[in-house]
Amino acid sequence: MHVMVLGAGLSGVTTAWYLQQAGFRVSLVDRQPEAARETSFANGGQISISHPEPWANPGAPRQILRWLGRDDAPLMFRPTRDPAQWLWGARFLLECLPARAHRNTRAVAALATWSGRQLRALRARLGLEYDQLERGILHLFYSAEEFAQAPARARMLAGFGIEARVCGHDECLAIEPALGAGSASLAGGLYAPADESGDACRFTQALATHVAAQGAALHWDTEILRLRSAGSGGDITGVEVRGADGEAQILHADAWVVCLGSHGPRLLAGLGEHLPIYPVKGYSITAPVLDPARAPSVSLTDESRRIVCSRLGSRLRIAGTAELNGFDTRIRPERIAGILEWAASRFPGAIDIDRAEHWAGLRPATPGNVPLIGRGRHPNLWLNTGHGTLGWTLACGSAAALAELMCGRRPPVDFPFLGA
């Protein structure tokens, strides 16, 4: 069977790989000249199995109200006239109900744990190098009130089989000595030793090379215009695309997988497939390390500011914030300023801030942060999208699960797969 994967970010390339291993013939289509040039290009770098909790949780509405009007707010809502934004926001509030938030956390934790195993097996098999570090993730709390919740969170994670231990101020510094310079207000932390970090873009591009070597047809610089179907609920018969030369053509396959992130809903709306995905913009900086002793090598999450930090070889990646503002990818200086200030105060002299590369990308988020994996409304249409803030964490597990589903098997994961 010939499967055409639409989108060549983390989700699309991992999907292509696992489908090949299952025996499918695969093609990849993307509007960029190479893999991982959009949302997967400069994310926070964390494989964060220890953070399955969605943004939509019982405490979120109160936090969002506190953040209103702040340029440095971790989550910013910029109202537009787009009905999809308001509908997504209403669904987000619904997912904040305790029972729904717990259900979503449980599903993400199960998939994340399985995904971590898939990633380690894949890395060992192919010898992939992507500035990876297996030194865990240290979640930091800068207020006594927030740190007081850490034991309950550790117990919750333990219930999902995820190891995490509560650490006082001094133990946090022992785990990551570079925290010392800016640790005066540090209350404590939660350390997840099994978590990892690495450059998602490098990983995706390296894996794309293996996908190509195994015979995949790669359609770069190819804009996806629309899918054609054999009527309502019928098979997808082709995809209309436009190449770099401006010429339109129809590409054919036996089955289709949509891995287009935030752009998937637009493509599928005309087919009656309404995906509850909205773009949530995130920002990052990537800066050269000036003093390795002052730059962290353990990946960090500042729980108070919602900022994450990962060492990528001789670079430091710092990412954060979430902004609901449609498909606007402009880099707003006031949003980057908060990340730069965090870097300067937490790790003074560690990086060359003047040479930092600034970036913004659109995370494809469902209201409850649970991705959409499985069969769509058309018999030969499949979905692997909507991973929100956990695209890197869930990539391998989601793709491996989809390959199982397309082979007619139920993946060994307690997760609400579509059509399963």
mmCIF file of C-alpha atoms in Angstrom, residues 30-322:
data_model
loop_
_atom_site.group_PDB
_atom_site.id
_atom_site.type_symbol
_atom_site.label_atom_id
_atom_site.label_comp_id
_atom_site.label_asym_id
_atom_site.label_seq_id
_atom_site.Cartn_x
_atom_site.Cartn_y
_atom_site.Cartn_z
ATOM 1 C CA ASP A 30 5.925 19.530 2.389
ATOM 2 C CA ARG A 31 5.940 23.134 1.229
ATOM 3 C CA GLN A 32 9.415 23.723 2.675
ATOM 4 C CA PRO A 33 12.721 22.780 0.948
ATOM 5 C CA GLU A 34 13.586 20.292 3.724
ATOM 6 C CA ALA A 35 12.189 18.676 6.857
ATOM 7 C CA ALA A 36 11.436 20.428 10.161
ATOM 8 C CA ARG A 37 11.457 24.008 8.915
ATOM 9 C CA GLU A 38 8.374 25.198 10.785
ATOM 10 C CA THR A 39 7.020 24.174 14.210
ATOM 11 C CA SER A 40 9.746 21.556 14.733
ATOM 12 C CA PHE A 41 12.566 23.978 13.913
ATOM 13 C CA ALA A 42 13.445 25.563 17.276
ATOM 14 C CA ASN A 43 11.289 24.210 20.082
ATOM 15 C CA GLY A 44 12.388 23.920 23.706
ATOM 16 C CA GLY A 45 14.286 20.696 23.098
ATOM 17 C CA GLN A 46 12.724 18.686 25.932
ATOM 18 C CA ILE A 47 11.578 15.068 25.941
ATOM 19 C CA SER A 48 9.388 15.882 28.920
ATOM 20 C CA ILE A 49 7.630 12.682 29.958
ATOM 21 C CA SER A 50 7.385 14.170 33.454
ATOM 22 C CA HIS A 51 5.080 16.958 32.294
ATOM 23 C CA PRO A 52 1.890 15.273 31.043
ATOM 24 C CA GLU A 53 -0.413 17.861 32.626
ATOM 25 C CA PRO A 54 -2.181 19.982 29.994
ATOM 26 C CA TRP A 55 -2.416 23.753 30.058
ATOM 27 C CA ALA A 56 -6.149 23.164 30.559
ATOM 28 C CA ASN A 57 -6.356 22.265 34.243
ATOM 29 C CA PRO A 58 -8.490 23.452 37.172
ATOM 30 C CA GLY A 59 -6.058 26.209 38.091
ATOM 31 C CA ALA A 60 -5.693 27.610 34.573
ATOM 32 C CA PRO A 61 -8.658 30.067 34.480
ATOM 33 C CA ARG A 62 -7.452 31.846 37.624
ATOM 34 C CA GLN A 63 -3.887 32.014 36.285
ATOM 35 C CA ILE A 64 -5.015 33.395 32.937
ATOM 36 C CA LEU A 65 -7.010 36.140 34.652
ATOM 37 C CA ARG A 66 -3.873 37.048 36.648
ATOM 38 C CA TRP A 67 -1.859 37.305 33.456
ATOM 39 C CA LEU A 68 -4.278 39.514 31.519
ATOM 40 C CA GLY A 69 -2.631 42.653 30.148
ATOM 41 C CA ARG A 70 0.940 41.505 30.836
ATOM 42 C CA ASP A 71 3.395 41.478 27.918
ATOM 43 C CA ASP A 72 5.392 38.746 29.664
ATOM 44 C CA ALA A 73 2.374 36.573 30.456
ATOM 45 C CA PRO A 74 3.165 32.863 29.988
ATOM 46 C CA LEU A 75 -0.216 32.430 28.269
ATOM 47 C CA MET A 76 -1.547 35.388 26.288
ATOM 48 C CA PHE A 77 -4.923 35.600 24.559
ATOM 49 C CA ARG A 78 -5.083 38.131 21.737
ATOM 50 C CA PRO A 79 -8.749 38.270 20.641
ATOM 51 C CA THR A 80 -9.474 38.122 16.918
ATOM 52 C CA ARG A 81 -12.670 37.913 14.869
ATOM 53 C CA ASP A 82 -11.981 34.284 14.051
ATOM 54 C CA PRO A 83 -14.876 32.139 15.414
ATOM 55 C CA ALA A 84 -12.480 29.184 15.601
ATOM 56 C CA GLN A 85 -10.439 31.014 18.250
ATOM 57 C CA TRP A 86 -13.457 31.615 20.474
ATOM 58 C CA LEU A 87 -14.777 28.079 20.014
ATOM 59 C CA TRP A 88 -11.358 26.658 20.908
ATOM 60 C CA GLY A 89 -11.222 28.917 23.968
ATOM 61 C CA ALA A 90 -14.632 27.707 25.155
ATOM 62 C CA ARG A 91 -13.549 24.095 24.733
ATOM 63 C CA PHE A 92 -10.313 24.860 26.592
ATOM 64 C CA LEU A 93 -12.319 26.069 29.594
ATOM 65 C CA LEU A 94 -14.417 22.896 29.452
ATOM 66 C CA GLU A 95 -11.241 20.778 29.552
ATOM 67 C CA CYS A 96 -10.208 22.583 32.751
ATOM 68 C CA LEU A 97 -12.839 20.634 34.695
ATOM 69 C CA PRO A 98 -11.062 18.310 37.152
ATOM 70 C CA ALA A 99 -12.343 15.026 35.702
ATOM 71 C CA ARG A 100 -11.458 16.017 32.153
ATOM 72 C CA ALA A 101 -8.024 17.343 33.124
ATOM 73 C CA HIS A 102 -7.234 14.087 34.946
ATOM 74 C CA ARG A 103 -8.395 11.997 31.994
ATOM 75 C CA ASN A 104 -6.262 14.042 29.605
ATOM 76 C CA THR A 105 -3.220 13.851 31.884
ATOM 77 C CA ARG A 106 -3.557 10.077 32.163
ATOM 78 C CA ALA A 107 -3.792 9.647 28.377
ATOM 79 C CA VAL A 108 -0.785 11.876 27.666
ATOM 80 C CA ALA A 109 1.287 10.199 30.387
ATOM 81 C CA ALA A 110 0.635 6.761 28.899
ATOM 82 C CA LEU A 111 1.554 7.873 25.386
ATOM 83 C CA ALA A 112 4.603 9.841 26.571
ATOM 84 C CA THR A 113 5.998 6.882 28.494
ATOM 85 C CA TRP A 114 5.622 4.584 25.502
ATOM 86 C CA SER A 115 7.029 7.255 23.189
ATOM 87 C CA GLY A 116 10.183 7.517 25.292
ATOM 88 C CA ARG A 117 10.815 3.804 24.818
ATOM 89 C CA GLN A 118 10.252 4.097 21.078
ATOM 90 C CA LEU A 119 12.698 7.011 20.826
ATOM 91 C CA ARG A 120 15.446 5.169 22.698
ATOM 92 C CA ALA A 121 15.021 2.076 20.524
ATOM 93 C CA LEU A 122 15.073 4.135 17.335
ATOM 94 C CA ARG A 123 18.178 6.065 18.409
ATOM 95 C CA ALA A 124 20.015 2.872 19.259
ATOM 96 C CA ARG A 125 19.058 1.251 15.965
ATOM 97 C CA LEU A 126 20.091 4.127 13.705
ATOM 98 C CA GLY A 127 22.823 5.761 15.805
ATOM 99 C CA LEU A 128 21.137 9.154 15.483
ATOM 100 C CA GLU A 129 22.989 12.208 16.789
ATOM 101 C CA TYR A 130 21.038 15.373 17.569
ATOM 102 C CA ASP A 131 22.820 17.023 20.524
ATOM 103 C CA GLN A 132 20.923 14.705 22.841
ATOM 104 C CA LEU A 133 21.528 14.594 26.577
ATOM 105 C CA GLU A 134 20.134 11.962 28.947
ATOM 106 C CA ARG A 135 20.488 13.989 32.128
ATOM 107 C CA GLY A 136 16.858 14.382 33.071
ATOM 108 C CA ILE A 137 14.717 17.480 33.493
ATOM 109 C CA LEU A 138 14.704 19.601 36.642
ATOM 110 C CA HIS A 139 11.443 21.473 37.246
ATOM 111 C CA LEU A 140 12.116 24.642 39.244
ATOM 112 C CA PHE A 141 9.802 26.478 41.633
ATOM 113 C CA TYR A 142 10.505 30.049 42.652
ATOM 114 C CA SER A 143 7.783 30.468 45.253
ATOM 115 C CA ALA A 144 7.096 28.506 48.415
ATOM 116 C CA GLU A 145 3.425 28.212 47.467
ATOM 117 C CA GLU A 146 4.218 26.502 44.160
ATOM 118 C CA PHE A 147 6.922 24.301 45.677
ATOM 119 C CA ALA A 148 4.432 23.095 48.276
ATOM 120 C CA GLN A 149 2.541 21.359 45.462
ATOM 121 C CA ALA A 150 5.607 19.392 44.313
ATOM 122 C CA PRO A 151 5.095 16.334 46.575
ATOM 123 C CA ALA A 152 1.535 15.840 45.326
ATOM 124 C CA ARG A 153 2.750 16.146 41.767
ATOM 125 C CA ALA A 154 5.491 13.575 42.378
ATOM 126 C CA ARG A 155 2.884 11.171 43.760
ATOM 127 C CA MET A 156 0.656 11.763 40.747
ATOM 128 C CA LEU A 157 3.532 11.025 38.361
ATOM 129 C CA ALA A 158 4.445 7.911 40.328
ATOM 130 C CA GLY A 159 0.881 6.703 39.779
ATOM 131 C CA PHE A 160 1.581 6.845 36.042
ATOM 132 C CA GLY A 161 4.901 5.024 36.433
ATOM 133 C CA ILE A 162 6.964 8.199 35.932
ATOM 134 C CA GLU A 163 9.903 8.728 38.287
ATOM 135 C CA ALA A 164 10.281 12.184 39.846
ATOM 136 C CA ARG A 165 11.650 13.249 43.217
ATOM 137 C CA VAL A 166 11.232 16.431 45.205
ATOM 138 C CA CYS A 167 14.482 18.364 45.693
ATOM 139 C CA GLY A 168 15.280 21.156 48.084
ATOM 140 C CA HIS A 169 17.283 24.248 47.125
ATOM 141 C CA ASP A 170 20.694 22.668 47.754
ATOM 142 C CA GLU A 171 19.913 19.429 45.948
ATOM 143 C CA CYS A 172 18.772 21.424 42.884
ATOM 144 C CA LEU A 173 22.193 23.114 42.835
ATOM 145 C CA ALA A 174 23.918 19.753 43.205
ATOM 146 C CA ILE A 175 22.011 18.440 40.175
ATOM 147 C CA GLU A 176 22.714 21.582 38.135
ATOM 148 C CA PRO A 177 25.549 23.728 39.578
ATOM 149 C CA ALA A 178 25.002 26.451 36.943
ATOM 150 C CA LEU A 179 21.854 27.468 38.845
ATOM 151 C CA GLY A 180 23.988 28.903 41.633
ATOM 152 C CA ALA A 181 24.349 32.415 40.226
ATOM 153 C CA GLY A 182 20.619 33.088 40.127
ATOM 154 C CA SER A 183 19.318 30.809 42.858
ATOM 155 C CA ALA A 184 18.579 33.254 45.665
ATOM 156 C CA SER A 185 14.809 32.988 45.147
ATOM 157 C CA LEU A 186 14.764 29.283 44.235
ATOM 158 C CA ALA A 187 12.443 27.394 46.580
ATOM 159 C CA GLY A 188 13.080 23.889 45.270
ATOM 160 C CA GLY A 189 12.502 21.541 42.406
ATOM 161 C CA LEU A 190 11.167 18.281 41.036
ATOM 162 C CA TYR A 191 13.747 16.137 39.252
ATOM 163 C CA ALA A 192 12.786 13.593 36.593
ATOM 164 C CA PRO A 193 16.010 11.656 35.885
ATOM 165 C CA ALA A 194 14.654 9.621 32.961
ATOM 166 C CA ASP A 195 13.743 12.649 30.839
ATOM 167 C CA GLU A 196 15.941 13.836 27.974
ATOM 168 C CA SER A 197 16.688 16.778 25.740
ATOM 169 C CA GLY A 198 17.894 17.261 22.188
ATOM 170 C CA ASP A 199 17.564 19.233 18.973
ATOM 171 C CA ALA A 200 14.247 18.238 17.377
ATOM 172 C CA CYS A 201 15.193 19.777 14.043
ATOM 173 C CA ARG A 202 18.466 17.847 13.811
ATOM 174 C CA PHE A 203 16.663 14.640 14.805
ATOM 175 C CA THR A 204 13.942 15.111 12.195
ATOM 176 C CA GLN A 205 16.341 15.950 9.386
ATOM 177 C CA ALA A 206 18.582 13.002 10.267
ATOM 178 C CA LEU A 207 15.604 10.650 10.291
ATOM 179 C CA ALA A 208 14.384 12.097 6.980
ATOM 180 C CA THR A 209 17.692 11.010 5.463
ATOM 181 C CA HIS A 210 16.985 7.434 6.544
ATOM 182 C CA VAL A 211 13.428 7.659 5.241
ATOM 183 C CA ALA A 212 14.768 8.741 1.845
ATOM 184 C CA ALA A 213 17.402 5.980 1.868
ATOM 185 C CA GLN A 214 14.618 3.439 2.338
ATOM 186 C CA GLY A 215 12.929 4.579 -0.855
ATOM 187 C CA ALA A 216 10.436 7.245 0.130
ATOM 188 C CA ALA A 217 9.454 9.801 -2.505
ATOM 189 C CA LEU A 218 10.133 13.264 -1.069
ATOM 190 C CA HIS A 219 8.119 16.138 -2.522
ATOM 191 C CA TRP A 220 9.843 19.288 -1.239
ATOM 192 C CA ASP A 221 8.797 22.858 -2.117
ATOM 193 C CA THR A 222 5.335 21.452 -2.739
ATOM 194 C CA GLU A 223 2.347 23.414 -1.469
ATOM 195 C CA ILE A 224 -0.695 21.326 -0.569
ATOM 196 C CA LEU A 225 -3.801 23.009 -1.950
ATOM 197 C CA ARG A 226 -6.694 20.607 -1.368
ATOM 198 C CA LEU A 227 -7.690 16.991 -0.991
ATOM 199 C CA ARG A 228 -10.077 15.387 -3.445
ATOM 200 C CA SER A 229 -12.613 12.803 -2.338
ATOM 201 C CA ALA A 230 -15.128 10.438 -3.894
ATOM 202 C CA GLY A 231 -18.040 12.208 -2.250
ATOM 203 C CA SER A 232 -19.094 12.591 1.366
ATOM 204 C CA GLY A 233 -17.486 9.869 3.448
ATOM 205 C CA GLY A 234 -15.820 8.325 0.414
ATOM 206 C CA ASP A 235 -12.170 7.628 -0.175
ATOM 207 C CA ILE A 236 -9.638 10.396 -0.680
ATOM 208 C CA THR A 237 -8.701 10.117 -4.350
ATOM 209 C CA GLY A 238 -5.831 12.584 -4.616
ATOM 210 C CA VAL A 239 -4.190 15.742 -3.373
ATOM 211 C CA GLU A 240 -3.851 18.863 -5.478
ATOM 212 C CA VAL A 241 -0.447 20.487 -5.024
ATOM 213 C CA ARG A 242 1.604 23.303 -6.516
ATOM 214 C CA GLY A 243 5.339 22.936 -7.006
ATOM 215 C CA ALA A 244 8.090 25.529 -6.852
ATOM 216 C CA ASP A 245 7.585 26.186 -10.568
ATOM 217 C CA GLY A 246 3.988 27.243 -9.923
ATOM 218 C CA GLU A 247 2.540 24.280 -11.788
ATOM 219 C CA ALA A 248 -0.392 22.451 -10.192
ATOM 220 C CA GLN A 249 -0.715 18.679 -10.290
ATOM 221 C CA ILE A 250 -2.561 15.825 -8.614
ATOM 222 C CA LEU A 251 -0.641 13.315 -6.503
ATOM 223 C CA HIS A 252 -2.159 9.882 -5.918
ATOM 224 C CA ALA A 253 -1.839 7.265 -3.168
ATOM 225 C CA ASP A 254 -3.835 4.509 -1.498
ATOM 226 C CA ALA A 255 -4.000 6.182 1.917
ATOM 227 C CA TRP A 256 -3.245 9.584 3.398
ATOM 228 C CA VAL A 257 -1.893 10.791 6.750
ATOM 229 C CA VAL A 258 -2.365 14.415 7.755
ATOM 230 C CA CYS A 259 0.572 15.705 9.833
ATOM 231 C CA LEU A 260 0.176 19.383 9.022
ATOM 232 C CA GLY A 261 0.040 20.815 12.512
ATOM 233 C CA SER A 262 -1.998 23.996 12.797
ATOM 234 C CA HIS A 263 -2.745 23.974 9.074
ATOM 235 C CA GLY A 264 -4.552 20.618 9.104
ATOM 236 C CA PRO A 265 -7.990 22.002 10.036
ATOM 237 C CA ARG A 266 -7.998 24.357 7.040
ATOM 238 C CA LEU A 267 -7.195 21.538 4.646
ATOM 239 C CA LEU A 268 -9.814 19.164 6.023
ATOM 240 C CA ALA A 269 -12.680 21.557 6.726
ATOM 241 C CA GLY A 270 -13.918 21.285 3.128
ATOM 242 C CA LEU A 271 -14.242 17.528 3.570
ATOM 243 C CA GLY A 272 -16.423 17.847 6.666
ATOM 244 C CA GLU A 273 -13.530 16.931 8.977
ATOM 245 C CA HIS A 274 -13.465 19.562 11.728
ATOM 246 C CA LEU A 275 -10.359 19.218 13.865
ATOM 247 C CA PRO A 276 -10.367 20.958 17.275
ATOM 248 C CA ILE A 277 -6.883 22.377 16.711
ATOM 249 C CA TYR A 278 -5.814 25.997 17.079
ATOM 250 C CA PRO A 279 -2.322 27.506 16.650
ATOM 251 C CA VAL A 280 -0.638 28.486 19.912
ATOM 252 C CA LYS A 281 2.453 30.545 19.191
ATOM 253 C CA GLY A 282 5.609 29.874 21.155
ATOM 254 C CA TYR A 283 8.928 31.727 21.168
ATOM 255 C CA SER A 284 12.534 30.667 21.607
ATOM 256 C CA ILE A 285 16.072 31.959 21.487
ATOM 257 C CA THR A 286 19.152 29.920 20.607
ATOM 258 C CA ALA A 287 22.459 31.419 21.687
ATOM 259 C CA PRO A 288 26.123 30.353 21.598
ATOM 260 C CA VAL A 289 27.511 29.280 24.967
ATOM 261 C CA LEU A 290 30.285 31.613 26.150
ATOM 262 C CA ASP A 291 31.144 29.925 29.446
ATOM 263 C CA PRO A 292 30.254 26.187 29.610
ATOM 264 C CA ALA A 293 30.565 26.192 33.417
ATOM 265 C CA ARG A 294 27.837 28.833 33.707
ATOM 266 C CA ALA A 295 25.427 27.239 31.208
ATOM 267 C CA PRO A 296 23.196 24.375 32.387
ATOM 268 C CA SER A 297 23.575 20.883 30.946
ATOM 269 C CA VAL A 298 20.519 19.482 32.720
ATOM 270 C CA SER A 299 17.345 20.553 30.940
ATOM 271 C CA LEU A 300 15.310 22.963 33.061
ATOM 272 C CA THR A 301 11.689 24.021 33.362
ATOM 273 C CA ASP A 302 10.893 27.194 35.283
ATOM 274 C CA GLU A 303 7.406 26.325 36.505
ATOM 275 C CA SER A 304 6.790 29.865 37.724
ATOM 276 C CA ARG A 305 7.537 31.505 34.365
ATOM 277 C CA ARG A 306 6.680 28.586 32.016
ATOM 278 C CA ILE A 307 10.143 28.833 30.454
ATOM 279 C CA VAL A 308 12.245 25.820 29.457
ATOM 280 C CA CYS A 309 15.956 25.588 28.775
ATOM 281 C CA SER A 310 18.037 22.891 27.034
ATOM 282 C CA ARG A 311 21.725 22.584 26.271
ATOM 283 C CA LEU A 312 22.270 21.687 22.616
ATOM 284 C CA GLY A 313 25.987 21.093 22.235
ATOM 285 C CA SER A 314 27.657 24.499 22.167
ATOM 286 C CA ARG A 315 24.290 26.280 22.126
ATOM 287 C CA LEU A 316 21.626 27.008 24.714
ATOM 288 C CA ARG A 317 17.951 26.908 23.675
ATOM 289 C CA ILE A 318 15.500 28.832 25.860
ATOM 290 C CA ALA A 319 11.818 28.732 24.981
ATOM 291 C CA GLY A 320 8.538 29.771 26.476
ATOM 292 C CA THR A 321 5.229 31.586 26.366
ATOM 293 C CA ALA A 322 2.016 30.653 24.619
#
